[in-house]
XYZ file of C-alpha atoms in Angstrom:
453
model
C 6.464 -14.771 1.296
C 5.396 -13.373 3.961
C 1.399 -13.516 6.118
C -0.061 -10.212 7.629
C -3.088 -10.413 9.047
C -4.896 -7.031 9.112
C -7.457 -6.405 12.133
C -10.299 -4.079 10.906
C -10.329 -1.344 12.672
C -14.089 0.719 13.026
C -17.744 0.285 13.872
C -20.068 -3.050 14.070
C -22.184 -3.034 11.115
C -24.178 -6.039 11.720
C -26.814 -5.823 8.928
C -24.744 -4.926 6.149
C -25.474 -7.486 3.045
C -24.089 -10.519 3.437
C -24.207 -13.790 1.483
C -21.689 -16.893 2.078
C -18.899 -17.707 0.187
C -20.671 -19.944 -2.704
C -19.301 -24.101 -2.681
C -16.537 -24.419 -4.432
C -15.615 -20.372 -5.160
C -11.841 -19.726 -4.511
C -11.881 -16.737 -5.778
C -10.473 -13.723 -3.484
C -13.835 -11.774 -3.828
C -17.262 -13.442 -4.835
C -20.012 -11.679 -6.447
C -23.711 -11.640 -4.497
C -26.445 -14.035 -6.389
C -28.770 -11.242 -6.536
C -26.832 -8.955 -8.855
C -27.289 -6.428 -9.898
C -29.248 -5.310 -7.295
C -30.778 -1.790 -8.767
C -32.393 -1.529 -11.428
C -31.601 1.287 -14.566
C -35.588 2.582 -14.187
C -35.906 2.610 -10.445
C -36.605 6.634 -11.340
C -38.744 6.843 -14.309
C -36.433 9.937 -15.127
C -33.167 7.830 -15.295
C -31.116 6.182 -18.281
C -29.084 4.700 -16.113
C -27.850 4.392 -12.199
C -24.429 3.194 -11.133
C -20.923 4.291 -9.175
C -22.534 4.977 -6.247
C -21.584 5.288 -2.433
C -23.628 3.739 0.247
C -22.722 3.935 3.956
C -24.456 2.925 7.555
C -27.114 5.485 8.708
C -29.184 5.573 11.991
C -29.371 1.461 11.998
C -30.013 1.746 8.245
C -28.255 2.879 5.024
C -27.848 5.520 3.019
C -25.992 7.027 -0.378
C -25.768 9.222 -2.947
C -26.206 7.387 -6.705
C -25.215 8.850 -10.060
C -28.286 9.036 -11.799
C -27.930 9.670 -15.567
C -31.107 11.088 -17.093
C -32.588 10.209 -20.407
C -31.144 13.342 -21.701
C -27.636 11.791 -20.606
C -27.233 14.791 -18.127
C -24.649 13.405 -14.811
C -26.598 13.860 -11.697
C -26.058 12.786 -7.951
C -29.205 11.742 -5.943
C -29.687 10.341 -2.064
C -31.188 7.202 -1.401
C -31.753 5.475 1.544
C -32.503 1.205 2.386
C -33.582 -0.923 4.909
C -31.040 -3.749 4.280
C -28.670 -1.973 1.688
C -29.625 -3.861 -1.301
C -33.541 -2.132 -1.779
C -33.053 0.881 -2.216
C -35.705 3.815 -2.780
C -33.831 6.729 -4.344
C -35.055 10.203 -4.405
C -36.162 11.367 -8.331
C -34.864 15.220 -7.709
C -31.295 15.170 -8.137
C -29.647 16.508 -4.896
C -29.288 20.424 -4.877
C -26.223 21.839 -2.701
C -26.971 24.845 -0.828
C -24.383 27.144 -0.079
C -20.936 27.288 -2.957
C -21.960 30.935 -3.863
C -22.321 31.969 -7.224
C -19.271 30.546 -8.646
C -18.951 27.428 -6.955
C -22.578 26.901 -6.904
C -23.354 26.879 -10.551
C -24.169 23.340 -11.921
C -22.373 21.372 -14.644
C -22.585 18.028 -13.756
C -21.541 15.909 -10.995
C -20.803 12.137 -11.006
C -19.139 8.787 -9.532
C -19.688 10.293 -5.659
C -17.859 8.912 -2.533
C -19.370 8.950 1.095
C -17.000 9.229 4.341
C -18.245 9.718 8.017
C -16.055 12.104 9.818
C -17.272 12.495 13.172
C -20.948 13.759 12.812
C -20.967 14.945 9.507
C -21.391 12.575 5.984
C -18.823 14.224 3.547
C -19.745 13.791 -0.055
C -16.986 13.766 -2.537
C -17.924 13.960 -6.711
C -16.427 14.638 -9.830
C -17.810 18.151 -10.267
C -17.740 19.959 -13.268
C -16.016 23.240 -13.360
C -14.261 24.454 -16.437
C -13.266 20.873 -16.619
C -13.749 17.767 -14.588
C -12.446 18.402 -10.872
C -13.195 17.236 -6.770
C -16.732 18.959 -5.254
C -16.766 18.685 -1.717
C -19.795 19.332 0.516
C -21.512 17.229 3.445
C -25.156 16.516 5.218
C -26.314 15.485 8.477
C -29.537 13.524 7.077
C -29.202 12.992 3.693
C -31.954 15.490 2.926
C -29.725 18.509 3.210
C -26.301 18.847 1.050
C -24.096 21.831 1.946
C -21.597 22.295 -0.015
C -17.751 23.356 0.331
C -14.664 25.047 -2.539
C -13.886 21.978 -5.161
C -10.675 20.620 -3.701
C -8.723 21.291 -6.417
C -8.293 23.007 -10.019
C -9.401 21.086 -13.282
C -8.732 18.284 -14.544
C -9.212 16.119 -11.104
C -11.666 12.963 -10.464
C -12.089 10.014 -8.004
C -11.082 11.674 -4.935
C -11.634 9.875 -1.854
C -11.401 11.036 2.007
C -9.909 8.998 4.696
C -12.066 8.488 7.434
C -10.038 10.097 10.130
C -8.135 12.790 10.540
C -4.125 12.120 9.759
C -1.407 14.223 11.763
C -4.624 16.338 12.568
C -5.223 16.863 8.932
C -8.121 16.156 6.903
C -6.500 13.987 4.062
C -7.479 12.499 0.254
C -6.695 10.559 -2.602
C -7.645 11.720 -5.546
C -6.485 10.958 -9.539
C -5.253 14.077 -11.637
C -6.773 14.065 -15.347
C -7.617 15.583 -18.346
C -10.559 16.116 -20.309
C -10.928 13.104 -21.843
C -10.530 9.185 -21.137
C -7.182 10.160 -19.263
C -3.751 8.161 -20.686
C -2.332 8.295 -17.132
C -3.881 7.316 -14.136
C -1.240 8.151 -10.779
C -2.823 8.342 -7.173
C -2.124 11.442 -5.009
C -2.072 12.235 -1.604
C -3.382 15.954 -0.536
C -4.005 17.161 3.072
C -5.591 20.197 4.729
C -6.520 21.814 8.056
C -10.338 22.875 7.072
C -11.183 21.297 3.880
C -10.427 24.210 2.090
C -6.692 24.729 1.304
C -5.192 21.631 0.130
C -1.316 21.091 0.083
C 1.361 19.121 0.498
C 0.713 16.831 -2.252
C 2.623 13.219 -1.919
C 2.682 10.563 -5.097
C 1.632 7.460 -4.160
C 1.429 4.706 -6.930
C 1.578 5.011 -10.686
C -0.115 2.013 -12.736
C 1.663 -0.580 -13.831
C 1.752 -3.256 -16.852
C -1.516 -5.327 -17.490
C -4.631 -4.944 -16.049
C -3.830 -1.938 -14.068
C -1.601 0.313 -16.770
C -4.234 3.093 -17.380
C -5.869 4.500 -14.221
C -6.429 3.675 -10.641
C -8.933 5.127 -7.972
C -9.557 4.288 -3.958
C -11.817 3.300 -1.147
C -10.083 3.707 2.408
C -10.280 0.798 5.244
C -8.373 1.355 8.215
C -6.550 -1.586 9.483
C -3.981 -2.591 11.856
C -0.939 -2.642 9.718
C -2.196 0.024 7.379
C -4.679 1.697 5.247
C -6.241 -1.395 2.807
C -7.460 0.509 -0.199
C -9.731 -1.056 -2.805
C -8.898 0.701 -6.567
C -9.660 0.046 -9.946
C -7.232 -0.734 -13.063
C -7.628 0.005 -16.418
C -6.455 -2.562 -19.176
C -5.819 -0.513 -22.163
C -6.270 -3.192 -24.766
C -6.107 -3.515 -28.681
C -10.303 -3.603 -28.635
C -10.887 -0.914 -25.917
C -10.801 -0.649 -21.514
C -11.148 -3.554 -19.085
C -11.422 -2.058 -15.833
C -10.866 -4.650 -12.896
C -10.228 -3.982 -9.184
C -7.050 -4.384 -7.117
C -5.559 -4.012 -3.545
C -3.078 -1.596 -1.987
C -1.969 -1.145 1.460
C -0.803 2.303 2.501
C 1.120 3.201 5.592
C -1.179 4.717 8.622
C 0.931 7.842 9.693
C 2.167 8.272 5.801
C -0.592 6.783 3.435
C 1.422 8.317 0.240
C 3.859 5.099 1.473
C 3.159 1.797 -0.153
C 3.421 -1.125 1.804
C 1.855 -3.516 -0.390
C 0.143 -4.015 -3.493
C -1.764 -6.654 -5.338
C -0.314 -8.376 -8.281
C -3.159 -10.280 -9.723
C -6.463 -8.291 -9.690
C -9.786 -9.678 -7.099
C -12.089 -8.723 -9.409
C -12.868 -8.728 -13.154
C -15.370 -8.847 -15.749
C -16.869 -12.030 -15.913
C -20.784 -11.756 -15.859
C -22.704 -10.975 -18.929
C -24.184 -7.514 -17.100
C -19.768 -6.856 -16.260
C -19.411 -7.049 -19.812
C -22.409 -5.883 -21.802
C -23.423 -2.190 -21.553
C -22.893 0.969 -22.869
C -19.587 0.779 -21.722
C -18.771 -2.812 -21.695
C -16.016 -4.700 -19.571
C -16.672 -3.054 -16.318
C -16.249 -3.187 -12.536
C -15.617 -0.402 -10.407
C -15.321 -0.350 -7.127
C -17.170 2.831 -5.395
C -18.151 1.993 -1.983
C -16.875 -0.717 1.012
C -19.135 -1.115 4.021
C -17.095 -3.078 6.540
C -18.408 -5.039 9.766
C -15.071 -4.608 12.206
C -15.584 -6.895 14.578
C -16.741 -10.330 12.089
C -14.381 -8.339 9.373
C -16.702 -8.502 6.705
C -16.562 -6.180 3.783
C -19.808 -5.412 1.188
C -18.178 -3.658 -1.696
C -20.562 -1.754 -4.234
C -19.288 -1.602 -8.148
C -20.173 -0.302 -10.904
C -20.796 -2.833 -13.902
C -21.169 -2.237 -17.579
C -23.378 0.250 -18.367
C -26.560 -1.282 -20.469
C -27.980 0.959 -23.361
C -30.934 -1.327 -25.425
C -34.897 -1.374 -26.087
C -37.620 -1.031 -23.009
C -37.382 -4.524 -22.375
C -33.646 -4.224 -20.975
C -33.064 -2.642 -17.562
C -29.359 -1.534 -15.639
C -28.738 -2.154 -12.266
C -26.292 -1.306 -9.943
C -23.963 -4.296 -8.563
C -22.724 -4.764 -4.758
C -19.242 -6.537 -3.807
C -19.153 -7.887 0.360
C -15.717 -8.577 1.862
C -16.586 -11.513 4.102
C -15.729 -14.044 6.341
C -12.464 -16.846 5.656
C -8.933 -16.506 3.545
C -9.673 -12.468 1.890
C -12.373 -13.244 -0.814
C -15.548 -11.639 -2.193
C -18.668 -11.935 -4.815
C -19.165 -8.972 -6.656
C -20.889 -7.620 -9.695
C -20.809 -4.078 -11.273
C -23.167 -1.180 -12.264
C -22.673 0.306 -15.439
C -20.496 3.542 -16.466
C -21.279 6.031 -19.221
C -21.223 5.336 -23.088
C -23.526 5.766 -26.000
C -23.541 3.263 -28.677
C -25.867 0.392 -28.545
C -28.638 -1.351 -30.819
C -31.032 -4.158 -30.942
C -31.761 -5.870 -33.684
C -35.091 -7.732 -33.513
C -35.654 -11.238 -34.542
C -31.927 -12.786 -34.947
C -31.604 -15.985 -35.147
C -28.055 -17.680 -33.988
C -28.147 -21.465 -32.329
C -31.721 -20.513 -31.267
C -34.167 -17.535 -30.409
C -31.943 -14.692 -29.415
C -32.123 -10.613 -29.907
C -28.428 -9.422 -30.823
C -27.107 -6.485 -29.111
C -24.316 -3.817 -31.041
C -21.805 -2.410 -29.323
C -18.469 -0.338 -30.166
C -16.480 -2.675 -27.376
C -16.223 -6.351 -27.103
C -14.199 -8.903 -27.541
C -13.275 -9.462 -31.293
C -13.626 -12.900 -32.436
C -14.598 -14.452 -35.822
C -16.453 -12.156 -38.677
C -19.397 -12.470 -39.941
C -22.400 -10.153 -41.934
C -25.285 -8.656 -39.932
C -28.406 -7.035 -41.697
C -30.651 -5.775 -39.476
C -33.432 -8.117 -38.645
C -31.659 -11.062 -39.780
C -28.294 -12.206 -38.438
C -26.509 -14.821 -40.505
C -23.257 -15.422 -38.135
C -22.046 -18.728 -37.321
C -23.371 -20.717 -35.099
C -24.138 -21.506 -31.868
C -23.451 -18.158 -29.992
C -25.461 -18.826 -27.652
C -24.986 -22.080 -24.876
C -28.309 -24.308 -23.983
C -29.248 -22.042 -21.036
C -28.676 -18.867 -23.016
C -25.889 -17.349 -21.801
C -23.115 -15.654 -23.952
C -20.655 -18.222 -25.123
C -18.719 -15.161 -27.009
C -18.803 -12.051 -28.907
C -18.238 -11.676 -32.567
C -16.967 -8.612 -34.697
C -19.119 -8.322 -37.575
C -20.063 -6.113 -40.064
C -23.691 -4.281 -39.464
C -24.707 -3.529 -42.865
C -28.307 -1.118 -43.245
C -29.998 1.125 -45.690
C -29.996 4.871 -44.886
C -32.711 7.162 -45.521
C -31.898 7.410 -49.211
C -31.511 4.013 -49.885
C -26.992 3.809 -49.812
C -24.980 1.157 -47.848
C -23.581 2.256 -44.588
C -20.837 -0.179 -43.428
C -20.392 -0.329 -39.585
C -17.457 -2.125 -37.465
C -19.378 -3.329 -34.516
C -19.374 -5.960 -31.437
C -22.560 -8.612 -31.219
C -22.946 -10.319 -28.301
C -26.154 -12.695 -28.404
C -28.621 -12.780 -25.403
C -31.749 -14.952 -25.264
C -35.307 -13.146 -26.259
C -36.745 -12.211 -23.274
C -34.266 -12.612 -20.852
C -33.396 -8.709 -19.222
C -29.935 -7.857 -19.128
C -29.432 -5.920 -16.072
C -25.900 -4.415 -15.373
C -26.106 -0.981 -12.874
C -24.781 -1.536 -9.210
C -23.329 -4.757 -8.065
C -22.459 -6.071 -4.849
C -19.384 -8.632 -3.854
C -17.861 -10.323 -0.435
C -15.001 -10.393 0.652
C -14.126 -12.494 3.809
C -11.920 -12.466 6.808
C -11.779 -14.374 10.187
C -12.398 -13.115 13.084
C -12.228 -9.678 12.255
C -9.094 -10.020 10.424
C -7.784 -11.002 6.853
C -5.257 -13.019 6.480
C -3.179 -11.917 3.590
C 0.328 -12.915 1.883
C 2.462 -10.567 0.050
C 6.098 -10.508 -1.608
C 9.031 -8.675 0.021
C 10.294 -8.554 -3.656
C 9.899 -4.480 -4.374
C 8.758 -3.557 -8.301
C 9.875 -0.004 -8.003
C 9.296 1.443 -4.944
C 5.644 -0.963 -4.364
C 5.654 -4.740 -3.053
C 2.890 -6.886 -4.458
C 0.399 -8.816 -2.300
C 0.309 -12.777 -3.616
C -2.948 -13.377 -2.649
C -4.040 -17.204 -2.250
């Protein structure tokens, strides 16, 4: 086992959000108090907002949030905050000038990145173009978004740029696809000379068993002994995905190089707004802002996406690499998905409203009519939070009076308590300006994993 402690390299960011490690957390990365800290109706326009990237700006902050509208349409809009955590976000989605006719004409775009290269803010989106691929554009000010070729043919998503030049090349990560929940999920290194033509394509990690065996996707921090990238996993289970978030460190001169890479994950869902939403059992990691010289790190995530009646709301959750052993709090904002009901008036160990979803965690069975909810009891603990979820079967009347049977999740939440996934915000800490972290020499395949305390 061996220690490497990794000095941040970059700018002072000494407002960035920043809570302490809570007493008693040992967890790698803790999740802020105040998750989720934006909430799904911030724009009167939106269903939901979450995946977002947020980065320093003229003493303040700024980003660019996927905004989906209540006609489930993908947009990107800027936003800009005081502290990082209130945000006021713009309710037109951002238009890109320039792209020409072909480039220019609008799909959809979602799940942006932000990276500072010298004085310009490149944005980085899944753009839609015959098929999901990487739009690339910048601003100067976050009012004005010019925009540049996609990076690369369909099917391509979650590409990220370094934040410096490599070799004197502009290079990315980005995840190859397909056009649908992709079965594969390997990270690639592409480079260029002008952001246009993009070659010499390097693999750099495929997933692996467990949590991280469907898909992976990065945030570049430059560090003394390498490039520490924050990605998400995908758990492909029997009941649907758990996404969770991992660590890999990439080589400086060669980032398609592995030097190390986490075993265990540093963040999972946990929190009831992490695993209740439209698309339930959800963090992902979409922005890092870092202090270099204290060595904190604020990452942003993406929680469970939260589709219900007017009284529930999503936010967006925010994850902060702070000070100590490497450690954060997080909690995520909510990614796409469709199915979810309320039933009013259920009853089960107390007041509660039950809420249907297609994912969940399957536990014992039970029969749901709507408006009444006969499932065993108590679901719900004496402060009201969810003890567990139960598969059950949602029997209702159609408009002709038949039996529809429906296979669905319940997970019981106290009347009038808001569930609020969206974007979340965690910590992760280091001391002075470094994190200390311990990895295995032992190689699985070509990758070593970090053992991190």
């Amino acid at each position: 086992m061996v220690e490497c402690r990794l000095t941040v390299k970059g700018c002072a960011v000494p407002n960035m959000p920043w809570q302490e490690r809570p007493t008693g957390c040992s967890e790698v990365v803790w999740r802020y108090s105040g998750n989720p800290i934006i909430p799904r109706d911030l724009l009167p326009t939106s269903n939901s907002i979450f995946n977002s990237a947020v980065v320093p700006f003229e003493g303040k902050f700024a980003g660019v949030f996927r905004c989906d509208n209540k006609a489930r349409r993908m947009l990107i809009h800027s936003g800009r905050s005081e502290d990082g955590v209130n945000w006021v976000i713009d309710p037109e989605p951002i238009r890109f000038v320039g792209g020409g006719e072909e480039i220019g004409r609008f799909e959809y775009a979602y799940d942006p990145r932000v990276c500072r290269i010298e004085d310009r803010y490149y944005v980085i989106w899944c753009n839609g173009y015959h098929g999901p691929t990487i739009g690339l554009g910048y601003t100067h000010d976050f009012q004005t978004f010019h925009q540049l070729e996609n990076a690369f043919l369909p099917y391509n998503r979650n590409g990220v740029l370094f934040p410096r030049k490599i070799n004197d090349r502009y290079a990315m990560l980005s995840r190859p696809s397909d056009t649908g929940h992709t079965p594969f999920g390997d990270m690639f290194y592409s480079e260029s000379p002008d952001l246009e033509f993009w070659g010499r394509h390097r693999h750099v990690m495929s997933p692996l068993d467990g949590w991280q065996s469907t898909k992976v996707g990065p945030v570049p921090i430059e560090t003394s002994e390498g490039w520490l990238v924050i990605y998400h996993g995908v758990l492909t289970s029997c009941n649907g995905f758990v996404y969770h978030a991992g660590v890999v460190l990439l080589d400086l001169d060669e980032p398609w190089k592995v030097i190390a890479r986490t075993d265990p994950y540093i963040l999972n869902p946990r929190t009831q707004y992490e695993c209740v939403g439209d698309v339930p059992n959800v963090v992902f990691p979409c922005a890092a802002l870092c202090d270099a010289p204290s060595g904190r790190l604020a990452i942003y995530y993406g929680p469970a996406q939260l589709s219900g009646n007017s009284a529930d709301c999503q936010r967006d959750a925010e994850a902060v690499v702070g000070e100590g052993s490497v450690g954060g709090d997080a909690a995520a904002g909510g990614a796409g998905g469709d199915f979810q009901q309320v039933a009013p008036g259920a009853t089960a160990g107390g007041a509660a409203h039950a809420c249907f979803s297609t994912g969940g965690i399957a536990g014992r069975r039970g029969e749901v009519v709507v408006g009444r909810i006969p499932v065993g009891a108590p679901l719900v603990d004496e402060i009201g939070h969810v003890v567990e979820a139960v598969r059950v079967r949602w029997i209702a009347a159609d408009a002709i009076g038949a039996l529809d049977v429906v296979s669905a999740v319940v997970g019981i939440h106290p009347v009038g308590q808001v569930v609020t996934p969206g974007i979340a915000l965690a910590f992760l800490a280091a001391t002075a300006g470094f994190f200390a972290l311990r990895f295995s020499r032992e190689p699985i395949g070509s990758r070593r994993l970090f053992a991190l305390p």
